[in-house]
Short mmCIF file of N, CA and C in Angstrom, two decimals:
data_model
loop_
_atom_site.label_atom_id
_atom_site.label_comp_id
_atom_site.label_asym_id
_atom_site.label_seq_id
_atom_site.Cartn_x
_atom_site.Cartn_y
_atom_site.Cartn_z
N HIS A 1 -12.44 -16.51 18.37
CA HIS A 1 -11.88 -17.07 17.62
C HIS A 1 -10.11 -17.23 17.52
N LYS A 2 -9.66 -18.33 17.34
CA LYS A 2 -8.27 -18.43 17.73
C LYS A 2 -7.43 -18.17 16.65
N SER A 3 -6.37 -17.11 17.07
CA SER A 3 -5.40 -16.36 16.02
C SER A 3 -4.45 -17.65 15.72
N THR A 4 -4.23 -17.44 14.40
CA THR A 4 -2.66 -18.40 14.16
C THR A 4 -1.79 -17.15 13.59
N LYS A 5 -0.40 -17.44 13.59
CA LYS A 5 0.48 -16.98 13.26
C LYS A 5 0.75 -17.57 11.40
N PRO A 6 0.88 -16.71 10.41
CA PRO A 6 1.02 -17.20 9.34
C PRO A 6 2.67 -18.09 9.24
N SER A 7 2.49 -18.91 8.37
CA SER A 7 3.67 -19.68 8.39
C SER A 7 4.84 -18.62 7.22
N GLU A 8 6.39 -18.96 7.81
CA GLU A 8 7.24 -18.39 6.61
C GLU A 8 7.23 -18.47 5.82
N ASP A 9 6.58 -19.74 5.05
CA ASP A 9 6.44 -20.02 3.75
C ASP A 9 5.65 -19.22 3.02
N VAL A 10 4.44 -18.91 3.33
CA VAL A 10 3.26 -17.78 3.12
C VAL A 10 3.43 -16.91 3.12
N VAL A 11 4.19 -16.36 3.94
CA VAL A 11 4.32 -14.70 3.67
C VAL A 11 5.58 -14.36 3.00
N LYS A 12 6.33 -15.33 2.72
CA LYS A 12 7.58 -15.36 1.66
C LYS A 12 6.63 -14.94 0.27
N ALA A 13 5.74 -16.10 0.43
CA ALA A 13 5.33 -16.32 -1.17
C ALA A 13 4.66 -15.16 -1.51
N LEU A 14 3.46 -15.18 -0.55
CA LEU A 14 2.77 -13.63 -0.76
C LEU A 14 3.22 -12.51 -0.82
N PHE A 15 4.35 -12.27 -0.46
CA PHE A 15 5.53 -10.87 -0.34
C PHE A 15 5.96 -11.18 -1.96
N GLU A 16 6.44 -12.24 -2.42
CA GLU A 16 6.97 -12.49 -3.96
C GLU A 16 6.14 -12.40 -4.44
N VAL A 17 4.62 -12.64 -4.43
CA VAL A 17 3.83 -12.37 -5.96
C VAL A 17 3.28 -10.87 -5.65
N SER A 18 3.14 -10.21 -4.58
CA SER A 18 2.78 -9.06 -4.59
C SER A 18 3.51 -7.77 -5.06
N THR A 19 5.02 -8.29 -4.74
CA THR A 19 6.20 -7.82 -5.37
C THR A 19 5.95 -7.52 -6.75
N LYS A 20 5.80 -8.92 -7.51
CA LYS A 20 6.02 -9.15 -8.72
C LYS A 20 4.83 -8.59 -9.45
N SER A 21 3.77 -8.03 -8.83
CA SER A 21 2.43 -7.44 -9.39
C SER A 21 2.57 -6.08 -9.44
N LEU A 22 3.27 -5.62 -8.17
CA LEU A 22 3.42 -4.36 -7.83
C LEU A 22 4.51 -3.94 -9.23
N LEU A 23 5.31 -4.76 -9.49
CA LEU A 23 6.67 -3.99 -10.43
C LEU A 23 6.05 -4.13 -11.58
N SER A 24 4.86 -4.84 -11.83
CA SER A 24 4.08 -4.38 -13.26
C SER A 24 3.53 -3.44 -13.50
N GLU A 25 3.59 -2.47 -12.71
CA GLU A 25 2.76 -1.26 -12.82
C GLU A 25 3.83 0.10 -12.47
N SER A 26 3.55 1.13 -12.60
CA SER A 26 4.28 2.30 -12.70
C SER A 26 4.29 2.86 -11.36
N HIS A 27 5.06 3.65 -10.95
CA HIS A 27 5.32 4.55 -9.60
C HIS A 27 4.00 5.31 -9.38
N CYS A 28 3.32 5.49 -10.70
CA CYS A 28 1.91 6.49 -10.57
C CYS A 28 0.77 5.75 -11.08
N ILE A 29 0.03 5.24 -10.01
CA ILE A 29 -1.49 4.47 -10.38
C ILE A 29 -2.11 5.80 -10.38
N SER A 30 -3.07 4.88 -11.90
CA SER A 30 -4.15 5.85 -12.04
C SER A 30 -5.61 5.30 -11.97
N TRP A 31 -6.30 5.40 -11.34
CA TRP A 31 -7.88 5.58 -11.29
C TRP A 31 -8.98 6.15 -11.40
N ASP A 32 -9.41 6.00 -12.24
CA ASP A 32 -10.67 6.52 -12.80
C ASP A 32 -12.16 6.21 -12.33
N ARG A 33 -12.53 7.11 -11.53
CA ARG A 33 -14.12 7.02 -11.00
C ARG A 33 -15.01 7.67 -11.63
N SER A 34 -14.95 7.84 -13.34
CA SER A 34 -15.99 8.43 -13.47
C SER A 34 -17.14 7.64 -14.13
N ASN A 35 -17.35 6.46 -13.76
CA ASN A 35 -18.60 5.73 -13.78
C ASN A 35 -19.88 6.82 -12.92
N GLU A 36 -20.83 6.26 -13.45
CA GLU A 36 -22.35 7.14 -13.20
C GLU A 36 -22.32 7.04 -11.40
N LYS A 37 -22.08 6.17 -11.12
CA LYS A 37 -22.23 6.21 -9.37
C LYS A 37 -20.47 6.18 -9.07
N ARG A 38 -20.19 7.39 -8.53
CA ARG A 38 -18.70 7.34 -7.89
C ARG A 38 -18.59 6.38 -6.83
N ALA A 39 -17.51 6.24 -7.05
CA ALA A 39 -16.61 4.97 -5.67
C ALA A 39 -16.31 6.24 -4.42
N LYS A 40 -16.53 5.51 -3.31
CA LYS A 40 -16.01 6.39 -2.15
C LYS A 40 -14.65 5.94 -2.14
N THR A 41 -13.88 6.90 -1.49
CA THR A 41 -12.45 6.70 -1.87
C THR A 41 -11.97 7.03 -0.03
N PHE A 42 -11.77 6.12 0.75
CA PHE A 42 -11.02 6.18 1.89
C PHE A 42 -9.76 6.25 1.96
N ILE A 43 -8.96 7.26 2.47
CA ILE A 43 -7.30 7.52 2.68
C ILE A 43 -7.16 7.44 4.12
N PHE A 44 -5.94 6.60 4.02
CA PHE A 44 -5.33 6.35 5.17
C PHE A 44 -4.27 6.76 5.27
N ALA A 45 -3.64 8.03 6.23
CA ALA A 45 -1.93 8.25 6.06
C ALA A 45 -1.43 8.11 7.25
N ASN A 46 0.31 7.18 7.15
CA ASN A 46 0.51 6.70 8.25
C ASN A 46 -0.26 6.06 9.19
N THR A 47 -0.95 4.92 9.04
CA THR A 47 -1.84 4.05 9.81
C THR A 47 -1.83 2.78 10.29
N ASP A 48 -1.56 2.72 11.50
CA ASP A 48 -1.12 1.32 11.83
C ASP A 48 -2.02 0.26 11.10
N ILE A 49 -1.88 -0.67 10.69
CA ILE A 49 -2.62 -1.60 9.52
C ILE A 49 -2.38 -3.13 10.53
N SER A 50 -2.77 -2.83 11.73
CA SER A 50 -2.54 -4.36 12.33
C SER A 50 -4.29 -4.89 11.68
N TYR A 51 -3.90 -6.32 12.09
CA TYR A 51 -5.17 -7.09 11.83
C TYR A 51 -6.37 -6.39 12.52
N ALA A 52 -6.43 -6.36 14.01
CA ALA A 52 -7.40 -5.91 14.48
C ALA A 52 -7.92 -4.81 14.14
N LYS A 53 -6.96 -3.62 13.49
CA LYS A 53 -7.37 -2.26 13.31
C LYS A 53 -8.04 -2.51 11.84
N LEU A 54 -7.61 -3.22 10.85
CA LEU A 54 -8.49 -3.66 9.60
C LEU A 54 -10.13 -4.04 9.86
N LEU A 55 -9.93 -5.14 10.77
CA LEU A 55 -11.45 -5.75 11.21
C LEU A 55 -12.25 -4.75 11.80
N GLN A 56 -11.83 -3.59 12.41
CA GLN A 56 -12.61 -2.54 13.31
C GLN A 56 -12.83 -1.61 11.88
N LEU A 57 -12.06 -1.16 11.07
CA LEU A 57 -12.15 -0.44 9.93
C LEU A 57 -13.61 -1.02 9.22
N THR A 58 -13.77 -2.35 8.62
CA THR A 58 -14.53 -2.96 7.88
C THR A 58 -15.48 -3.48 8.11
N SER A 59 -15.61 -3.22 9.95
CA SER A 59 -16.71 -3.54 10.35
C SER A 59 -17.49 -2.55 11.07
N SER A 60 -17.21 -1.44 10.91
CA SER A 60 -17.78 -0.57 11.19
C SER A 60 -19.07 0.32 10.11
N ASN A 61 -19.82 0.85 10.36
CA ASN A 61 -20.95 1.11 9.51
C ASN A 61 -20.76 1.87 8.20
N ALA A 62 -19.40 2.83 8.37
CA ALA A 62 -18.98 3.80 7.64
C ALA A 62 -17.88 3.03 6.61
N LEU A 63 -17.53 2.12 6.96
CA LEU A 63 -16.46 1.29 5.76
C LEU A 63 -16.79 -0.03 5.50
N GLN A 64 -16.74 -0.32 4.50
CA GLN A 64 -17.00 -1.92 4.26
C GLN A 64 -15.78 -2.52 3.60
N LEU A 65 -15.52 -3.65 3.01
CA LEU A 65 -14.75 -4.36 2.50
C LEU A 65 -14.43 -3.69 0.97
N PRO A 66 -13.18 -3.54 0.32
CA PRO A 66 -12.80 -3.16 -0.74
C PRO A 66 -13.82 -3.67 -1.94
N SER A 67 -14.38 -2.70 -2.79
CA SER A 67 -15.09 -2.95 -3.96
C SER A 67 -15.16 -1.85 -4.94
N GLN A 68 -15.85 -1.98 -6.25
CA GLN A 68 -15.89 -1.01 -6.93
C GLN A 68 -16.38 0.21 -6.45
N ASP A 69 -17.12 0.32 -5.56
CA ASP A 69 -17.72 1.05 -4.77
C ASP A 69 -17.09 1.55 -3.66
N ASN A 70 -16.07 1.24 -2.79
CA ASN A 70 -14.96 1.15 -1.76
C ASN A 70 -13.79 1.24 -2.25
N GLN A 71 -13.00 2.26 -2.50
CA GLN A 71 -11.56 2.20 -2.79
C GLN A 71 -10.50 2.65 -1.77
N PHE A 72 -9.83 1.82 -1.22
CA PHE A 72 -8.80 1.99 -0.23
C PHE A 72 -7.56 2.76 -0.27
N VAL A 73 -6.87 3.96 0.35
CA VAL A 73 -5.97 4.10 -0.03
C VAL A 73 -4.86 4.30 1.25
N PHE A 74 -3.60 3.52 1.21
CA PHE A 74 -2.89 3.54 2.48
C PHE A 74 -1.74 4.15 1.96
N LEU A 75 -1.74 5.75 2.75
CA LEU A 75 -0.16 6.37 2.03
C LEU A 75 0.55 6.03 3.34
N HIS A 76 1.87 5.30 3.09
CA HIS A 76 2.83 4.91 3.95
C HIS A 76 2.26 4.23 5.22
N PRO A 77 1.55 2.96 5.11
CA PRO A 77 0.82 2.50 6.18
C PRO A 77 2.30 1.86 7.19
N LYS A 78 1.79 2.27 8.39
CA LYS A 78 2.83 1.78 9.44
C LYS A 78 2.72 -0.01 9.70
N ILE A 79 4.00 -0.42 9.45
CA ILE A 79 4.04 -2.05 9.21
C ILE A 79 5.30 -2.26 10.61
N ASP A 80 4.87 -2.83 11.60
CA ASP A 80 5.42 -3.63 12.45
C ASP A 80 5.94 -5.11 12.14
N PRO A 81 6.95 -5.19 11.44
CA PRO A 81 7.02 -6.99 10.80
C PRO A 81 7.47 -7.48 12.37
N SER A 82 7.55 -7.23 13.55
CA SER A 82 8.23 -7.99 14.52
C SER A 82 6.88 -8.50 15.21
N SER A 83 5.73 -7.85 14.92
CA SER A 83 4.38 -8.21 15.42
C SER A 83 3.53 -8.65 14.15
N ASP A 84 3.00 -9.96 15.22
CA ASP A 84 1.86 -10.95 14.60
C ASP A 84 0.76 -10.40 13.71
N GLU A 85 -0.04 -9.18 14.47
CA GLU A 85 -1.04 -8.81 14.24
C GLU A 85 -0.55 -7.54 13.03
N SER A 86 0.49 -6.93 13.02
CA SER A 86 0.81 -6.25 11.98
C SER A 86 1.14 -6.86 10.54
N LEU A 87 1.53 -8.06 10.87
CA LEU A 87 2.12 -8.73 9.75
C LEU A 87 0.65 -9.16 9.14
N LYS A 88 -0.17 -9.56 10.08
CA LYS A 88 -1.47 -10.61 9.55
C LYS A 88 -2.13 -9.29 8.85
N GLY A 89 -2.27 -7.98 9.35
CA GLY A 89 -2.69 -6.51 8.71
C GLY A 89 -2.18 -6.36 7.23
N LEU A 90 -0.64 -6.45 7.11
CA LEU A 90 -0.07 -6.58 5.84
C LEU A 90 -0.36 -7.49 4.89
N LEU A 91 -0.67 -8.38 5.34
CA LEU A 91 -1.17 -9.77 4.57
C LEU A 91 -2.43 -9.68 4.35
N SER A 92 -3.14 -9.53 4.93
CA SER A 92 -4.66 -9.14 4.47
C SER A 92 -4.56 -7.64 3.48
N LEU A 93 -3.93 -6.47 3.73
CA LEU A 93 -3.77 -5.70 2.53
C LEU A 93 -3.26 -6.29 1.31
N LEU A 94 -2.24 -7.06 1.15
CA LEU A 94 -1.84 -7.38 0.19
C LEU A 94 -3.02 -8.82 -0.58
N ILE A 95 -3.42 -9.04 0.37
CA ILE A 95 -4.51 -9.99 -0.37
C ILE A 95 -5.72 -8.97 -0.97
N TRP A 96 -6.00 -8.35 -0.26
CA TRP A 96 -6.98 -6.95 -0.68
C TRP A 96 -6.72 -6.55 -2.40
N ARG A 97 -5.26 -6.33 -2.05
CA ARG A 97 -4.38 -5.39 -3.49
C ARG A 97 -4.93 -6.65 -4.57
N LEU A 98 -4.37 -8.01 -4.22
CA LEU A 98 -4.28 -8.61 -5.33
C LEU A 98 -5.83 -8.94 -5.92
N LEU A 99 -6.67 -8.87 -4.72
CA LEU A 99 -8.15 -9.66 -5.32
C LEU A 99 -8.67 -8.50 -5.85
N PHE A 100 -8.52 -7.00 -5.97
CA PHE A 100 -9.27 -5.81 -5.97
C PHE A 100 -7.92 -4.68 -6.45
N PRO A 101 -7.36 -4.87 -7.34
CA PRO A 101 -6.48 -4.11 -7.89
C PRO A 101 -6.78 -2.64 -8.04
N GLN A 102 -8.18 -2.30 -8.44
CA GLN A 102 -8.56 -0.95 -8.53
C GLN A 102 -9.37 -0.49 -7.68
N SER A 103 -9.10 -1.01 -6.64
CA SER A 103 -9.91 -0.53 -5.01
C SER A 103 -8.89 -0.56 -3.74
N VAL A 104 -7.67 -0.68 -4.21
CA VAL A 104 -6.75 -0.89 -2.44
C VAL A 104 -5.56 -0.48 -3.47
N CYS A 105 -4.89 0.32 -2.75
CA CYS A 105 -3.74 0.90 -3.43
C CYS A 105 -2.71 1.49 -2.15
N LEU A 106 -1.41 0.86 -1.87
CA LEU A 106 -0.65 1.03 -1.34
C LEU A 106 0.36 2.10 -1.55
N LEU A 107 0.64 2.95 -0.95
CA LEU A 107 1.55 3.64 -1.20
C LEU A 107 2.76 4.11 -0.04
N ARG A 108 4.22 4.24 -0.90
CA ARG A 108 5.20 4.44 0.27
C ARG A 108 5.65 6.01 0.07
N SER A 109 6.52 6.35 0.94
CA SER A 109 6.48 7.93 0.88
C SER A 109 7.56 7.85 -0.52
N SER A 110 7.80 9.04 -0.82
CA SER A 110 8.29 9.07 -2.16
C SER A 110 9.67 9.45 -1.98
N PRO A 111 10.62 8.59 -2.68
CA PRO A 111 12.04 8.47 -2.97
C PRO A 111 12.75 9.67 -3.29
N LEU A 112 12.04 10.38 -3.73
CA LEU A 112 12.55 11.81 -3.56
C LEU A 112 12.48 12.86 -2.55
N VAL A 113 12.22 12.32 -1.47
CA VAL A 113 12.73 13.48 -0.25
C VAL A 113 13.00 12.50 1.07
N SER A 114 14.49 13.02 1.07
CA SER A 114 15.27 12.09 1.46
C SER A 114 14.96 11.50 2.99
N THR A 115 14.49 12.57 3.68
CA THR A 115 14.10 12.07 5.19
C THR A 115 12.84 11.44 5.54
N VAL A 116 12.04 11.66 4.32
CA VAL A 116 10.82 10.91 4.76
C VAL A 116 10.50 9.44 4.28
N GLY A 117 9.82 8.58 5.25
CA GLY A 117 9.59 7.12 4.68
C GLY A 117 10.80 6.10 4.71
N ARG A 118 11.60 6.52 5.77
CA ARG A 118 12.63 5.60 6.51
C ARG A 118 12.11 4.60 7.26
N SER A 119 12.15 3.26 7.13
CA SER A 119 11.78 2.87 8.17
C SER A 119 12.22 2.69 9.56
N LYS A 120 11.95 2.83 10.64
CA LYS A 120 11.95 2.87 11.89
C LYS A 120 12.42 1.35 12.30
N VAL A 121 11.77 0.55 11.64
CA VAL A 121 11.40 -0.74 12.03
C VAL A 121 12.98 -1.55 11.59
N LYS A 122 13.20 -2.46 12.35
CA LYS A 122 14.43 -3.28 12.09
C LYS A 122 13.77 -4.59 12.15
N VAL A 123 14.26 -5.17 11.13
CA VAL A 123 13.38 -6.12 10.62
C VAL A 123 14.43 -7.55 10.46
N GLU A 124 15.69 -7.47 10.95
CA GLU A 124 16.99 -8.36 10.98
C GLU A 124 16.34 -9.52 11.38
N LYS A 125 15.51 -9.84 12.20
CA LYS A 125 15.15 -11.11 13.03
C LYS A 125 14.29 -11.78 11.98
N ALA A 126 13.63 -11.06 10.99
CA ALA A 126 12.61 -11.88 10.61
C ALA A 126 13.09 -12.66 9.51
N PRO A 127 12.73 -14.11 8.88
CA PRO A 127 13.21 -14.48 8.41
C PRO A 127 12.84 -14.35 6.67
N TRP A 128 12.06 -13.66 6.89
CA TRP A 128 11.63 -12.82 5.07
C TRP A 128 11.87 -11.61 4.86
N GLU A 129 13.18 -11.00 5.72
CA GLU A 129 13.31 -9.65 5.51
C GLU A 129 13.79 -9.29 4.05
N PRO A 130 14.36 -10.16 3.22
CA PRO A 130 14.77 -9.96 2.04
C PRO A 130 13.51 -9.38 1.39
N GLU A 131 12.42 -10.58 1.56
CA GLU A 131 11.20 -10.03 0.39
C GLU A 131 10.32 -8.96 0.72
N PHE A 132 10.43 -8.70 2.22
CA PHE A 132 9.98 -7.62 2.62
C PHE A 132 10.43 -6.08 1.86
N LEU A 133 11.92 -5.88 1.83
CA LEU A 133 12.15 -4.74 1.56
C LEU A 133 12.21 -4.96 0.19
N LYS A 134 11.81 -5.87 -0.36
CA LYS A 134 11.64 -5.93 -2.13
C LYS A 134 10.28 -5.31 -2.44
N LEU A 135 9.53 -5.96 -1.29
CA LEU A 135 8.15 -5.37 -1.43
C LEU A 135 7.88 -4.15 -1.40
N LYS A 136 8.51 -3.44 -0.34
CA LYS A 136 8.36 -2.15 0.07
C LYS A 136 9.37 -1.28 -0.96
N ASN A 137 10.30 -1.54 -1.78
CA ASN A 137 10.94 -0.79 -2.71
C ASN A 137 10.00 -0.98 -3.88
N ALA A 138 8.72 -1.95 -4.06
CA ALA A 138 8.10 -1.89 -5.36
C ALA A 138 7.04 -1.03 -5.22
N LEU A 139 6.16 -0.69 -3.85
CA LEU A 139 5.49 0.30 -3.60
C LEU A 139 5.22 1.13 -4.47
N PRO A 140 4.54 1.91 -5.15
CA PRO A 140 4.23 2.73 -5.96
C PRO A 140 4.21 4.09 -4.96
N ILE A 141 4.56 5.12 -5.74
CA ILE A 141 4.62 6.53 -4.67
C ILE A 141 3.30 7.44 -4.72
N SER A 142 2.91 6.96 -5.82
CA SER A 142 1.61 8.16 -6.08
C SER A 142 0.31 7.41 -6.58
N LEU A 143 -0.76 8.26 -6.70
CA LEU A 143 -1.96 7.96 -7.23
C LEU A 143 -2.55 9.25 -7.81
N VAL A 144 -3.05 8.86 -9.12
CA VAL A 144 -3.57 10.14 -9.33
C VAL A 144 -5.13 9.83 -10.20
N LEU A 145 -6.51 10.48 -9.26
CA LEU A 145 -7.94 10.18 -9.25
C LEU A 145 -8.49 10.86 -10.17
N ASP A 146 -9.35 10.58 -10.92
CA ASP A 146 -9.98 10.78 -11.91
C ASP A 146 -9.19 11.68 -12.56
N LYS A 147 -8.26 11.78 -13.07
CA LYS A 147 -7.10 12.55 -13.56
C LYS A 147 -6.80 14.05 -13.45
N SER A 148 -7.44 14.35 -12.23
CA SER A 148 -7.23 15.50 -11.79
C SER A 148 -6.64 15.80 -9.99
N ILE A 149 -6.49 14.67 -9.34
CA ILE A 149 -6.33 14.81 -8.03
C ILE A 149 -4.97 13.77 -7.98
N PHE A 150 -3.54 14.60 -7.61
CA PHE A 150 -2.61 13.75 -7.40
C PHE A 150 -2.16 13.32 -5.89
N ILE A 151 -2.00 12.42 -5.69
CA ILE A 151 -1.84 11.90 -3.95
C ILE A 151 -0.16 11.15 -3.65
N VAL A 152 0.35 11.84 -3.35
CA VAL A 152 1.41 11.14 -2.82
C VAL A 152 1.86 11.56 -1.18
N ASN A 153 2.61 10.74 -0.98
CA ASN A 153 2.96 11.09 0.50
C ASN A 153 4.63 11.12 0.69
N GLY A 154 4.63 12.37 1.67
CA GLY A 154 6.33 12.88 1.85
C GLY A 154 6.46 13.96 0.46
N GLY A 155 5.75 13.94 -0.02
CA GLY A 155 5.60 15.39 -1.30
C GLY A 155 6.62 14.86 -2.49
N ILE A 156 6.91 15.65 -3.08
CA ILE A 156 8.04 16.01 -4.12
C ILE A 156 9.10 16.88 -3.74
N SER A 157 9.96 16.89 -3.93
CA SER A 157 11.50 17.73 -3.49
C SER A 157 11.25 18.66 -4.39
N GLN A 158 11.90 19.94 -3.97
CA GLN A 158 12.29 21.30 -4.65
C GLN A 158 12.74 20.78 -5.97
N GLN A 159 13.56 19.95 -5.84
CA GLN A 159 14.36 19.71 -7.48
C GLN A 159 13.49 19.16 -8.19
N THR A 160 12.52 18.59 -7.79
CA THR A 160 11.45 17.87 -8.73
C THR A 160 10.03 18.47 -8.81
N SER A 161 10.20 19.81 -8.13
CA SER A 161 8.67 20.43 -8.36
C SER A 161 7.91 20.24 -9.47
N THR A 162 8.63 20.33 -10.61
CA THR A 162 8.55 20.98 -11.89
C THR A 162 8.11 19.40 -12.65
N MET A 163 8.30 17.96 -12.27
CA MET A 163 8.45 17.12 -12.89
C MET A 163 6.76 16.66 -13.32
N THR A 164 6.24 16.14 -14.46
CA THR A 164 5.37 16.02 -14.74
C THR A 164 4.87 14.68 -14.32
N ILE A 165 3.50 14.25 -14.64
CA ILE A 165 3.19 12.64 -13.79
C ILE A 165 4.01 11.61 -14.77
N GLU A 166 4.02 12.18 -15.79
CA GLU A 166 4.70 11.24 -16.91
C GLU A 166 6.28 11.02 -16.24
N GLU A 167 6.79 11.78 -15.82
CA GLU A 167 8.45 11.85 -15.50
C GLU A 167 8.09 10.97 -14.36
N VAL A 168 7.28 11.20 -13.15
CA VAL A 168 7.07 10.50 -11.89
C VAL A 168 6.78 8.76 -12.30
N ARG A 169 5.80 8.61 -13.28
CA ARG A 169 5.55 7.14 -13.83
C ARG A 169 6.94 6.59 -13.81
N ASN A 170 7.77 7.18 -14.65
CA ASN A 170 9.04 6.58 -15.00
C ASN A 170 10.22 6.84 -14.17
N LEU A 171 9.99 7.01 -13.08
CA LEU A 171 11.16 7.06 -12.19
C LEU A 171 11.44 5.72 -11.86
N PRO A 172 12.92 5.22 -11.53
CA PRO A 172 13.46 3.99 -11.66
C PRO A 172 13.07 3.63 -10.32
N ARG A 173 12.83 2.21 -10.11
CA ARG A 173 12.38 1.64 -8.80
C ARG A 173 13.92 1.52 -8.09
N PRO A 174 13.98 1.59 -6.82
CA PRO A 174 15.24 1.34 -5.97
C PRO A 174 15.63 -0.12 -6.14
#
């Protein structure tokens, strides 16, 4: 099949809609999987999210598309905005997240750890750079599963090791 590059307007619009949705939530997302049939939760850390990789993941026998029974957590996904495949992968994840907010979670690195999560990708040439940076800053930093499992990429610094989940939820956005 022929692959097409998303238009600049589509990219900007999806980034803006996703950012607005993310900003309506706290820094700490909560998922309760206490229904009688527990969902499978797949966690991907620092994973390349190219479109081809997403197709490979979801077409394998082990994984399916997001649903009430299949949850996906992406910790600090590797995004190369200069790559069409990476951009299409990110756009796919954002669409999944909008369609399945209780089944797809994108987490950025904790802003509390100064050396972790700094983007090494230069996006100056991308016409949608401002929208991308707003989106990146809007991503939550943690997820609590079943009120007992705390997931954060990059950890919490020693200065904040005594923070409560509620304090993490109320952290100001960058």
